[in-house]
Tab-separated table of C-alpha atoms and ligand atoms in Angstrom:
chain	number	residue	atom	x	y	z
A	230	UNK	CA	-16.054	-60.338	-113.532
A	231	UNK	CA	-16.067	-59.239	-116.793
A	232	UNK	CA	-15.288	-55.725	-117.195
A	233	UNK	CA	-13.675	-53.174	-119.359
A	234	UNK	CA	-10.839	-52.601	-117.114
A	235	UNK	CA	-10.214	-48.940	-118.024
A	236	UNK	CA	-13.499	-47.869	-117.068
A	237	UNK	CA	-12.905	-49.620	-113.597
A	238	UNK	CA	-10.125	-47.573	-113.122
A	239	UNK	CA	-11.805	-43.879	-113.156
A	240	UNK	CA	-12.329	-43.987	-109.395
A	241	UNK	CA	-10.279	-46.369	-107.625
A	242	UNK	CA	-10.972	-46.233	-103.227
A	243	UNK	CA	-8.163	-47.619	-101.683
A	244	UNK	CA	-8.145	-47.900	-98.061
A	245	UNK	CA	-7.265	-50.040	-95.006
A	246	UNK	CA	-8.925	-49.913	-91.643
A	247	UNK	CA	-5.971	-47.553	-90.017
A	248	UNK	CA	-6.845	-44.846	-92.707
A	249	UNK	CA	-10.259	-44.073	-91.883
A	250	UNK	CA	-10.155	-41.393	-89.261
A	251	UNK	CA	-14.048	-40.176	-89.018
A	252	UNK	CA	-15.592	-43.623	-89.365
A	253	UNK	CA	-15.587	-47.365	-89.521
A	254	UNK	CA	-13.930	-48.668	-92.880
A	255	UNK	CA	-17.289	-50.161	-93.676
A	256	UNK	CA	-19.125	-46.871	-93.240
A	257	UNK	CA	-16.722	-45.343	-95.433
A	258	UNK	CA	-16.452	-47.845	-97.913
A	259	UNK	CA	-20.170	-47.993	-98.865
A	260	UNK	CA	-20.345	-44.276	-98.684
A	261	UNK	CA	-17.548	-44.319	-101.635
A	262	UNK	CA	-19.678	-47.141	-103.339
A	263	UNK	CA	-22.739	-44.910	-103.690
A	264	UNK	CA	-20.612	-42.110	-104.502
A	265	UNK	CA	-19.940	-43.863	-107.485
A	266	UNK	CA	-16.177	-45.592	-106.769
A	267	UNK	CA	-15.700	-47.907	-109.398
A	268	UNK	CA	-13.136	-50.139	-108.016
A	269	UNK	CA	-11.626	-50.456	-104.256
A	270	UNK	CA	-8.397	-52.001	-103.160
A	271	UNK	CA	-8.230	-53.326	-99.699
A	272	UNK	CA	-5.015	-52.282	-98.447
A	273	UNK	CA	-4.500	-53.435	-94.697
A	274	UNK	CA	-0.802	-52.018	-93.569
A	275	UNK	CA	1.104	-49.674	-91.722
A	276	UNK	CA	0.726	-49.008	-87.906
A	277	UNK	CA	-2.410	-50.362	-86.641
A	278	UNK	CA	-3.037	-52.535	-89.509
A	279	UNK	CA	-5.005	-55.677	-88.770
A	280	UNK	CA	-3.317	-58.946	-88.881
A	281	UNK	CA	-4.098	-62.672	-89.622
A	282	UNK	CA	-7.968	-63.693	-88.858
A	283	UNK	CA	-8.803	-60.390	-88.031
A	284	UNK	CA	-7.436	-59.086	-91.336
A	285	UNK	CA	-9.306	-62.160	-93.369
A	286	UNK	CA	-12.831	-61.484	-91.318
A	287	UNK	CA	-12.482	-57.664	-92.162
A	288	UNK	CA	-11.493	-58.592	-95.879
A	289	UNK	CA	-14.561	-60.826	-96.155
A	290	UNK	CA	-16.867	-58.275	-94.854
A	291	UNK	CA	-15.681	-55.768	-97.702
A	292	UNK	CA	-15.312	-57.938	-100.102
A	293	UNK	CA	-19.349	-58.645	-99.840
A	294	UNK	CA	-20.086	-55.074	-99.499
A	295	UNK	CA	-18.223	-54.283	-102.811
A	296	UNK	CA	-20.273	-57.086	-104.728
A	297	UNK	CA	-23.546	-55.734	-103.579
A	298	UNK	CA	-22.311	-52.825	-105.518
A	299	UNK	CA	-21.222	-55.075	-108.443
A	300	UNK	CA	-17.711	-53.296	-107.981
A	301	UNK	CA	-14.397	-55.810	-107.745
A	302	UNK	CA	-12.584	-56.146	-104.637
A	303	UNK	CA	-8.848	-55.941	-104.976
A	304	UNK	CA	-6.716	-57.149	-102.305
A	305	UNK	CA	-2.927	-55.190	-101.838
A	306	UNK	CA	0.640	-57.559	-101.676
A	307	UNK	CA	-1.120	-60.349	-100.025
A	308	UNK	CA	-1.677	-63.255	-102.710
A	309	UNK	CA	-2.324	-65.684	-100.294
A	310	UNK	CA	-5.320	-63.612	-98.780
A	311	UNK	CA	-6.613	-62.947	-102.117
A	312	UNK	CA	-6.623	-66.595	-103.142
A	313	UNK	CA	-8.255	-67.833	-99.900
A	314	UNK	CA	-11.042	-65.287	-100.265
A	315	UNK	CA	-11.441	-65.442	-104.051
A	316	UNK	CA	-11.135	-61.983	-104.440
A	317	UNK	CA	-11.272	-60.415	-107.773
A	318	UNK	CA	-7.717	-59.288	-108.278
A	319	UNK	CA	-4.448	-58.160	-106.777
A	320	UNK	CA	-2.234	-55.052	-106.436
A	321	UNK	CA	1.350	-55.859	-106.126
A	322	UNK	CA	4.351	-53.165	-106.486
A	323	UNK	CA	8.066	-53.857	-107.427
A	324	UNK	CA	9.329	-55.021	-104.405
A	325	UNK	CA	6.501	-57.246	-103.478
A	326	UNK	CA	8.070	-60.696	-104.987
A	327	UNK	CA	8.490	-62.731	-107.967
A	328	UNK	CA	6.019	-60.881	-110.395
A	329	UNK	CA	6.251	-63.805	-113.065
A	330	UNK	CA	5.465	-65.694	-110.177
A	331	UNK	CA	2.861	-63.894	-108.637
A	332	UNK	CA	0.986	-63.459	-112.359
A	333	UNK	CA	1.109	-67.595	-112.651
A	334	UNK	CA	-0.685	-67.623	-109.441
A	335	UNK	CA	-3.241	-65.266	-110.040
A	336	UNK	CA	-4.392	-66.597	-113.619
A	337	UNK	CA	-8.099	-65.318	-114.425
A	338	UNK	CA	-7.975	-62.629	-111.744
A	339	UNK	CA	-6.847	-58.815	-112.035
A	340	UNK	CA	-3.357	-58.012	-111.809
A	341	UNK	CA	-2.543	-54.104	-111.454
A	342	UNK	CA	1.528	-53.644	-110.846
A	343	UNK	CA	2.738	-50.606	-109.738
A	344	UNK	CA	5.355	-48.891	-112.340
A	345	UNK	CA	7.579	-45.716	-111.638
A	346	UNK	CA	9.544	-45.906	-115.149
A	347	UNK	CA	9.032	-46.663	-118.800
A	348	UNK	CA	11.198	-49.694	-118.279
A	349	UNK	CA	9.314	-50.942	-115.193
A	350	UNK	CA	5.960	-50.604	-117.078
A	351	UNK	CA	6.701	-52.196	-120.386
A	352	UNK	CA	8.462	-55.242	-118.055
A	353	UNK	CA	4.857	-55.246	-116.094
A	354	UNK	CA	3.163	-55.468	-119.714
A	355	UNK	CA	5.407	-58.027	-121.147
A	356	UNK	CA	4.248	-60.382	-118.367
A	357	UNK	CA	0.912	-59.901	-118.334
A	358	UNK	CA	-0.554	-57.175	-116.135
A	359	UNK	CA	-3.741	-55.972	-116.545
A	360	UNK	CA	-3.369	-52.297	-115.362
A	361	UNK	CA	-0.447	-50.298	-114.097
A	362	UNK	CA	-0.699	-48.034	-111.043
A	363	UNK	CA	1.816	-45.020	-111.731
A	364	UNK	CA	3.028	-42.423	-108.986
A	365	UNK	CA	3.463	-40.918	-107.055
A	366	UNK	CA	1.807	-37.910	-108.957
A	367	UNK	CA	1.652	-35.468	-106.032
A	368	UNK	CA	3.074	-35.523	-102.635
A	369	UNK	CA	1.632	-37.883	-100.200
A	370	UNK	CA	1.732	-38.278	-96.775
A	371	UNK	CA	0.118	-42.002	-96.587
A	372	UNK	CA	3.019	-44.258	-97.803
A	373	UNK	CA	6.145	-43.409	-96.094
A	374	UNK	CA	8.552	-45.611	-99.016
A	375	UNK	CA	7.041	-43.807	-101.818
A	376	UNK	CA	9.475	-42.983	-104.896
A	377	UNK	CA	10.143	-39.415	-106.062
A	378	UNK	CA	6.910	-37.282	-106.957
A	379	UNK	CA	6.750	-37.212	-110.596
A	380	UNK	CA	4.146	-35.538	-111.671
A	381	UNK	CA	2.655	-36.302	-115.189
A	382	UNK	CA	5.535	-36.938	-116.865
A	383	UNK	CA	5.622	-40.697	-116.349
A	384	UNK	CA	1.916	-41.040	-117.368
A	385	UNK	CA	2.884	-38.764	-120.605
A	386	UNK	CA	6.033	-40.940	-121.207
A	387	UNK	CA	4.141	-44.398	-121.243
A	388	UNK	CA	1.569	-42.777	-123.676
A	389	UNK	CA	4.088	-41.205	-125.967
A	390	UNK	CA	6.116	-44.554	-125.914
A	391	UNK	CA	2.622	-46.284	-127.299
A	392	UNK	CA	1.889	-48.113	-123.961
A	393	UNK	CA	-2.176	-48.648	-124.295
A	394	UNK	CA	-2.399	-50.638	-121.156
A	395	UNK	CA	-5.057	-49.149	-118.680
A	396	UNK	CA	-3.211	-46.724	-116.182
A	397	UNK	CA	-4.015	-45.282	-112.810
A	398	UNK	CA	-2.532	-42.443	-111.165
A	399	UNK	CA	-1.820	-42.641	-107.120
A	400	UNK	CA	-0.306	-40.428	-104.422
A	401	UNK	CA	-1.789	-37.039	-103.292
A	402	UNK	CA	-4.858	-37.108	-105.569
A	403	UNK	CA	-7.671	-34.723	-104.706
A	404	UNK	CA	-10.794	-33.976	-106.768
A	405	UNK	CA	-8.965	-30.407	-107.444
A	406	UNK	CA	-5.942	-31.869	-109.237
A	407	UNK	CA	-7.437	-35.018	-110.937
A	408	UNK	CA	-7.554	-33.305	-114.104
A	409	UNK	CA	-3.967	-33.064	-114.485
A	410	UNK	CA	-3.282	-37.066	-114.133
A	411	UNK	CA	-6.070	-37.830	-116.769
A	412	UNK	CA	-5.121	-34.830	-119.468
A	413	UNK	CA	-1.241	-36.651	-118.796
A	414	UNK	CA	-2.831	-40.309	-119.834
A	415	UNK	CA	-4.228	-42.096	-116.561
A	416	UNK	CA	-7.704	-43.474	-117.445
A	417	UNK	CA	-8.336	-42.875	-113.676
A	418	UNK	CA	-7.514	-42.126	-110.546
A	419	UNK	CA	-6.940	-44.125	-107.181
A	420	UNK	CA	-6.733	-42.260	-103.804
A	421	UNK	CA	-6.720	-42.758	-100.190
A	422	UNK	CA	-6.625	-39.887	-98.002
A	423	UNK	CA	-9.383	-37.952	-100.438
A	424	UNK	CA	-12.001	-40.208	-99.550
A	425	UNK	CA	-11.110	-41.938	-96.221
A	426	UNK	CA	-10.148	-38.635	-94.118
A	427	UNK	CA	-13.018	-36.811	-95.696
A	428	UNK	CA	-15.852	-35.640	-93.460
A	429	UNK	CA	-18.224	-36.935	-96.004
A	430	UNK	CA	-16.945	-39.884	-98.158
A	431	UNK	CA	-19.930	-40.010	-100.320
A	432	UNK	CA	-19.598	-36.462	-101.399
A	433	UNK	CA	-15.649	-36.665	-101.819
A	434	UNK	CA	-16.361	-39.619	-103.895
A	435	UNK	CA	-19.157	-37.962	-106.199
A	436	UNK	CA	-16.825	-34.701	-106.148
A	437	UNK	CA	-13.615	-37.374	-107.995
A	438	UNK	CA	-16.460	-38.742	-110.460
A	439	UNK	CA	-17.127	-35.295	-111.662
A	440	UNK	CA	-13.725	-34.412	-111.577
A	441	UNK	CA	-12.578	-37.387	-113.818
A	442	UNK	CA	-15.540	-37.321	-115.949
A	443	UNK	CA	-15.176	-33.457	-116.611
A	444	UNK	CA	-11.350	-34.251	-117.420
A	445	UNK	CA	-11.427	-36.621	-120.125
B	102	LIG	C1	-3.677	-48.762	-107.912
B	102	LIG	C2	-2.272	-48.956	-106.851
B	102	LIG	N1	-0.864	-48.366	-107.565
B	102	LIG	C3	0.135	-48.531	-106.895
B	102	LIG	C4	0.133	-48.826	-105.624
B	102	LIG	C5	1.380	-49.146	-104.531
B	102	LIG	O1	1.872	-50.183	-104.743
B	102	LIG	P1	3.028	-50.651	-103.780
B	102	LIG	O2	4.000	-50.282	-104.605
B	102	LIG	O3	3.249	-52.112	-103.855
B	102	LIG	O4	2.966	-50.337	-102.438
B	102	LIG	P2	1.717	-50.430	-101.076
B	102	LIG	O5	0.583	-50.103	-101.606
B	102	LIG	O6	2.093	-51.496	-101.162
B	102	LIG	O7	2.736	-49.807	-100.378
B	102	LIG	C6	-1.202	-49.348	-105.227
B	102	LIG	N2	-1.259	-50.177	-103.851
B	102	LIG	N3	-2.494	-49.511	-105.715
B	103	TZP	C1	-0.187	-46.589	-101.984
B	103	TZP	C2	0.565	-45.475	-102.493
B	103	TZP	N1	1.607	-45.701	-103.808
B	103	TZP	C3	2.123	-44.631	-104.514
B	103	TZP	S1	1.363	-43.210	-103.432
B	103	TZP	C4	0.505	-44.156	-102.384
B	103	TZP	C5	-0.404	-43.577	-101.095
B	103	TZP	C6	-1.815	-42.789	-101.766
B	103	TZP	O1	-2.457	-42.139	-100.907
B	103	TZP	P1	-3.131	-40.791	-100.969
B	103	TZP	O2	-4.398	-41.201	-101.817
B	103	TZP	O3	-3.564	-40.676	-99.548
B	103	TZP	O4	-1.792	-40.052	-101.431
B	104	MG	MG1	2.815	-53.647	-102.443
């Protein structure tokens, strides 16, 4: 799937079935896609997350939905699942395995890597990441083991050190604070709660699209 990665990062929805409180994940995802989400990451983990065949069946359903809207489908952490369903890419963090080996296994696919410091970012660029996820920018309840809240500082530091790789901000991001991440150097924002907990996910997504486009 040919795409300008920085543009694809603009409003990056991330969710698993256990993040969607008011509606089924399939409904939330379709509303987010209608609202202009540019990328989706299937992050099925934590309390109540599906496993095994149930997880794969849901992943295939959500992948098909994303492709109806020409939006790439990214798998979180699970390299085997990504390969098995021929997803568009994978996102992994610093503790998710041998990153060089993962890059090898995901050749030809989008690979996103989490980076919390300039050193982690430089290593991820060197091994061939297609984008970096940087955060948590703001406090988040969603990821219990998130690193220290960083504000826009690391984003600014990466750009000040001439890193030009596409960057997406993550952690506690809303339509009200997204401009802080964009002005600090992110190409887009990734969110879980701001869309998955919204009463009206399509409008919540539109608000994020608007916020990001007005921040540039
Ligand atoms: C776009 C994006 N950025 C960062 C993360 C966090 O990944 P990771 O550090 O591996 O943590 P988990 O999401 O696996 O708990 C992400 N998932 N997506
Ligand atoms: C996966 C992840 N990585 C860093 S913070 C975070 C959680 C983001 O969720 P929310 O948008 O609900 O704060
Ligand atoms: Mg991970």
